[in-house]
Coordinates of C-alpha atoms in Angstrom, one line a residue:
L4 CA 213.0 57.2 151.8
N5 CA 214.0 58.8 147.7
L6 CA 211.2 58.5 145.2
S7 CA 211.4 58.9 141.3
G8 CA 208.8 59.0 138.1
T9 CA 206.3 57.5 140.9
G10 CA 202.2 59.5 140.0
D11 CA 200.7 58.4 143.5
L12 CA 201.7 57.2 146.7
S13 CA 199.6 55.9 149.2
V14 CA 200.3 55.1 152.8
V15 CA 198.5 53.9 155.1
P16 CA 198.8 54.9 159.2
A17 CA 199.5 51.1 160.9
G18 CA 201.4 53.7 163.7
R19 CA 199.3 54.1 167.5
N20 CA 200.4 57.5 166.2
S21 CA 201.9 58.5 162.6
E22 CA 203.1 61.5 160.4
M23 CA 204.0 62.1 157.0
T24 CA 205.9 65.0 155.6
L25 CA 206.8 64.5 152.2
T26 CA 208.8 66.8 150.0
S27 CA 208.8 67.1 146.0
N28 CA 209.9 69.3 142.7
W29 CA 206.3 69.0 141.6
P30 CA 204.4 71.8 141.9
H31 CA 201.5 70.4 141.0
P32 CA 200.1 67.4 143.5
S33 CA 197.2 66.4 143.7
F34 CA 196.1 65.3 147.7
L35 CA 193.9 62.6 148.6
G36 CA 192.9 59.8 150.6
D37 CA 190.6 60.1 153.5
F38 CA 193.6 62.7 155.1
L39 CA 194.4 65.5 154.3
P40 CA 197.3 67.1 155.3
A41 CA 197.6 69.5 158.0
K42 CA 200.5 71.7 156.8
R43 CA 201.3 71.7 153.3
E44 CA 202.7 74.9 151.2
V45 CA 203.1 74.4 147.0
S46 CA 204.6 76.8 145.1
E47 CA 206.3 77.0 141.5
S48 CA 209.0 75.0 142.6
G49 CA 207.5 72.0 144.1
F50 CA 205.8 71.5 147.5
Q51 CA 205.9 69.6 150.9
A52 CA 203.3 68.6 153.1
Q53 CA 202.9 66.8 156.6
W54 CA 200.5 63.7 157.3
Q55 CA 198.8 62.7 160.7
S56 CA 196.5 60.4 162.1
S57 CA 196.8 58.7 164.7
W58 CA 195.4 54.5 165.8
F59 CA 191.3 55.9 167.0
A60 CA 191.3 57.3 163.5
N61 CA 192.0 55.2 161.3
N62 CA 190.2 52.0 163.0
L63 CA 192.1 50.1 161.8
G64 CA 191.9 47.3 164.7
E65 CA 188.9 47.3 164.5
R66 CA 189.4 46.5 160.5
F67 CA 191.6 44.1 160.5
A68 CA 189.4 42.3 163.1
S69 CA 186.1 41.8 161.4
G70 CA 188.2 41.0 158.6
N71 CA 186.6 42.5 155.9
D72 CA 188.0 45.3 153.8
T73 CA 191.0 43.2 153.4
G74 CA 192.7 45.3 150.6
W75 CA 195.4 48.1 150.2
E76 CA 192.8 50.3 148.9
N77 CA 190.3 50.2 151.1
F78 CA 192.2 51.5 154.1
P79 CA 192.3 54.6 155.0
A80 CA 196.0 56.5 153.5
F81 CA 198.2 59.9 152.9
S82 CA 197.4 59.7 149.8
V83 CA 198.7 62.5 147.2
A84 CA 199.0 62.2 142.9
V85 CA 200.7 64.4 140.5
T86 CA 198.7 66.3 137.6
T87 CA 199.6 67.6 135.0
P88 CA 198.2 71.2 134.5
A89 CA 195.8 71.8 131.5
D90 CA 197.0 72.4 128.6
Q91 CA 195.6 74.8 125.4
Y92 CA 193.2 72.1 124.5
Q93 CA 192.0 71.5 127.5
L94 CA 191.5 75.6 128.4
T95 CA 190.0 75.9 124.9
D96 CA 187.7 73.0 126.1
R97 CA 186.4 74.9 129.5
A98 CA 186.2 78.0 127.5
T99 CA 183.4 77.2 124.4
K100 CA 181.7 76.1 127.6
Y101 CA 181.0 80.0 128.7
A102 CA 180.6 80.3 125.0
I103 CA 176.2 80.2 125.6
L104 CA 177.2 82.6 127.4
L105 CA 179.2 85.5 126.3
I106 CA 176.6 85.0 123.1
A107 CA 173.7 84.9 125.3
L108 CA 174.9 88.5 127.0
T109 CA 175.3 90.0 123.2
F110 CA 172.6 89.3 122.0
M111 CA 170.4 90.8 125.1
A112 CA 172.2 93.8 125.1
F113 CA 171.3 94.4 121.4
F114 CA 167.7 93.1 121.9
V115 CA 167.5 96.5 124.7
F116 CA 170.0 98.9 122.4
E117 CA 166.5 97.9 119.9
T118 CA 164.0 98.8 122.6
L119 CA 165.7 101.9 124.9
T120 CA 166.5 103.5 120.8
A121 CA 163.8 103.2 117.6
Q122 CA 167.0 101.6 115.7
R123 CA 166.1 98.0 114.6
L124 CA 168.5 95.5 114.2
H125 CA 167.7 92.0 111.0
P126 CA 168.1 88.5 112.2
M127 CA 171.0 89.0 110.0
Q128 CA 172.8 91.2 112.0
Y129 CA 172.0 88.8 115.2
L130 CA 173.6 86.0 113.2
L131 CA 177.1 87.9 111.8
V132 CA 177.5 88.6 115.4
G133 CA 177.0 86.2 116.7
L134 CA 179.1 84.2 113.8
S135 CA 181.9 86.6 114.5
L136 CA 182.1 85.5 119.2
V137 CA 182.3 81.8 117.1
M138 CA 185.4 82.7 115.7
F139 CA 187.0 84.0 118.8
Y140 CA 187.0 80.4 120.1
L141 CA 188.7 79.5 116.4
L142 CA 191.2 81.6 116.8
L143 CA 192.1 81.0 119.9
L144 CA 192.1 77.0 119.5
A145 CA 194.9 78.6 116.5
L146 CA 196.3 80.9 118.0
S147 CA 197.4 78.6 121.3
E148 CA 199.0 76.4 119.4
H149 CA 202.3 78.7 118.7
T150 CA 201.6 81.5 121.3
G151 CA 200.5 80.4 124.5
F152 CA 197.0 79.9 125.5
T153 CA 197.3 83.8 127.8
V154 CA 198.8 85.6 124.3
A155 CA 195.9 83.8 121.8
W156 CA 193.2 85.5 124.2
I157 CA 195.2 88.8 124.4
I158 CA 195.0 88.6 119.7
A159 CA 191.7 86.6 119.9
S160 CA 189.9 89.3 122.0
L161 CA 191.3 92.5 120.6
I162 CA 190.7 91.3 116.6
G163 CA 186.4 90.2 118.0
A164 CA 186.6 93.4 119.0
L165 CA 187.8 95.4 116.3
M166 CA 185.7 93.1 113.9
N167 CA 182.9 93.8 115.6
G168 CA 183.6 98.0 116.5
I169 CA 183.4 98.3 112.7
Y170 CA 180.8 96.4 111.7
L171 CA 178.2 97.5 114.5
Q172 CA 179.9 102.1 114.1
A173 CA 177.6 100.9 110.5
V174 CA 174.6 99.2 111.8
L175 CA 174.6 101.7 114.8
K176 CA 175.0 104.9 113.0
G177 CA 178.0 106.3 114.8
W178 CA 181.1 105.8 116.8
R179 CA 179.8 105.6 120.3
N180 CA 177.2 102.7 120.4
S181 CA 180.3 100.7 118.3
M182 CA 182.4 101.8 121.1
L183 CA 180.4 101.1 123.8
F184 CA 179.4 97.3 122.2
T185 CA 183.3 96.9 121.7
L186 CA 184.5 97.9 125.1
A187 CA 181.9 95.8 126.4
L188 CA 182.5 92.6 124.6
L189 CA 186.1 92.8 125.7
L190 CA 184.7 93.6 129.2
L191 CA 182.9 90.0 128.3
D192 CA 186.3 88.7 127.9
G193 CA 187.9 89.6 130.5
V194 CA 185.1 88.6 132.8
M195 CA 185.4 84.8 131.1
W196 CA 189.5 84.7 131.7
G197 CA 188.4 85.4 135.3
L198 CA 185.8 82.2 135.3
L199 CA 188.4 80.5 133.1
N200 CA 190.8 81.2 136.0
S201 CA 189.1 81.4 139.2
A202 CA 187.8 77.3 139.8
D203 CA 187.5 77.4 143.6
S204 CA 184.7 80.5 142.5
A205 CA 183.8 79.7 139.0
L206 CA 179.4 79.6 139.9
L207 CA 180.0 81.8 142.5
L208 CA 181.9 84.2 140.0
G209 CA 179.4 83.5 137.2
T210 CA 176.1 83.2 138.9
S211 CA 177.5 87.0 139.7
V212 CA 177.5 87.8 135.6
L213 CA 173.8 87.2 135.5
V214 CA 172.8 88.3 138.8
V215 CA 174.9 91.9 137.5
A216 CA 173.2 91.8 133.7
L217 CA 169.4 90.9 134.5
A218 CA 169.8 93.8 136.9
G219 CA 171.0 96.3 134.8
M220 CA 169.0 95.0 131.9
M221 CA 165.5 95.5 134.4
F222 CA 167.6 98.9 134.7
V223 CA 167.7 100.3 132.3
T224 CA 164.0 98.9 130.9
R225 CA 162.4 99.8 134.0
N226 CA 160.4 102.5 132.4
I227 CA 159.1 100.7 129.2
D228 CA 155.8 100.0 128.0
W229 CA 156.2 96.7 126.7
Y230 CA 152.6 96.9 125.4
A231 CA 153.5 100.4 123.6
F232 CA 155.6 97.6 121.3
S233 CA 152.5 94.9 119.5
L234 CA 149.2 98.0 120.1
P235 CA 150.6 99.8 117.6
K236 CA 151.0 97.1 115.1
M237 CA 148.2 95.3 116.1
K238 CA 145.9 98.0 115.6
A239 CA 148.0 97.8 111.4
S240 CA 147.3 94.8 111.1
K241 CA 143.5 95.0 111.4
E242 CA 141.8 96.2 108.0
V243 CA 138.2 97.9 108.0
T244 CA 136.1 95.3 106.4
T245 CA 132.9 95.6 105.1
D246 CA 129.8 92.7 105.6
D247 CA 130.8 92.3 102.0
E248 CA 133.9 91.6 101.9
L249 CA 133.7 89.2 104.7
R250 CA 131.2 87.0 102.2
I251 CA 133.4 84.4 100.4
W252 CA 130.2 82.6 98.4
K253 CA 129.5 86.3 96.5

């Protein structure tokens, strides 16, 4: 049986022992229904799948005897649908869902840097770096329409790293710290790329990134006396006053 132009196919296994082998030149199948293929091979040139079932497994006899659920959509079936791979717009939409993770990890790195050094970063500097990270996704979408998503991701990552590297060189007073942050941004972009391309283990990979980031922050700040940051400010804010200075009814 040759079929063409079929978006999905469902076959109810009504035999005592049913087998079905399906071959297609479409490389993106989605196997549905109550029975998954016993064997399947998927490649860039297409796929081949083989289903097996018995009369006892599909329980059709009881369904026919009861007279209920007689609609074909309610019967167990061998089912497959052809799917279209995500385009650059869908991939960019998925990428933006990880934007909060990327920006949060970057700001956390800045906070740790402020904590470990005497240098302080102004909120405006946080804002500018955050805007550059947001601009990464706009640049990604614009480039992907002309170059493809993978090339656009590489170009956008390099441009973002170059912008932040030059800016942070002046902010952090040196190339050494600037290069460390630039390499960290490129590493985060690589991690985000891994999350996009690992649909089956995206949650595991994302959780691992958060655990590693938290563990790293705990390690580098383990010897910091957090009260020491607030006590000097509290002492400086307390002015020595006399009783007369506190009287407002003089």
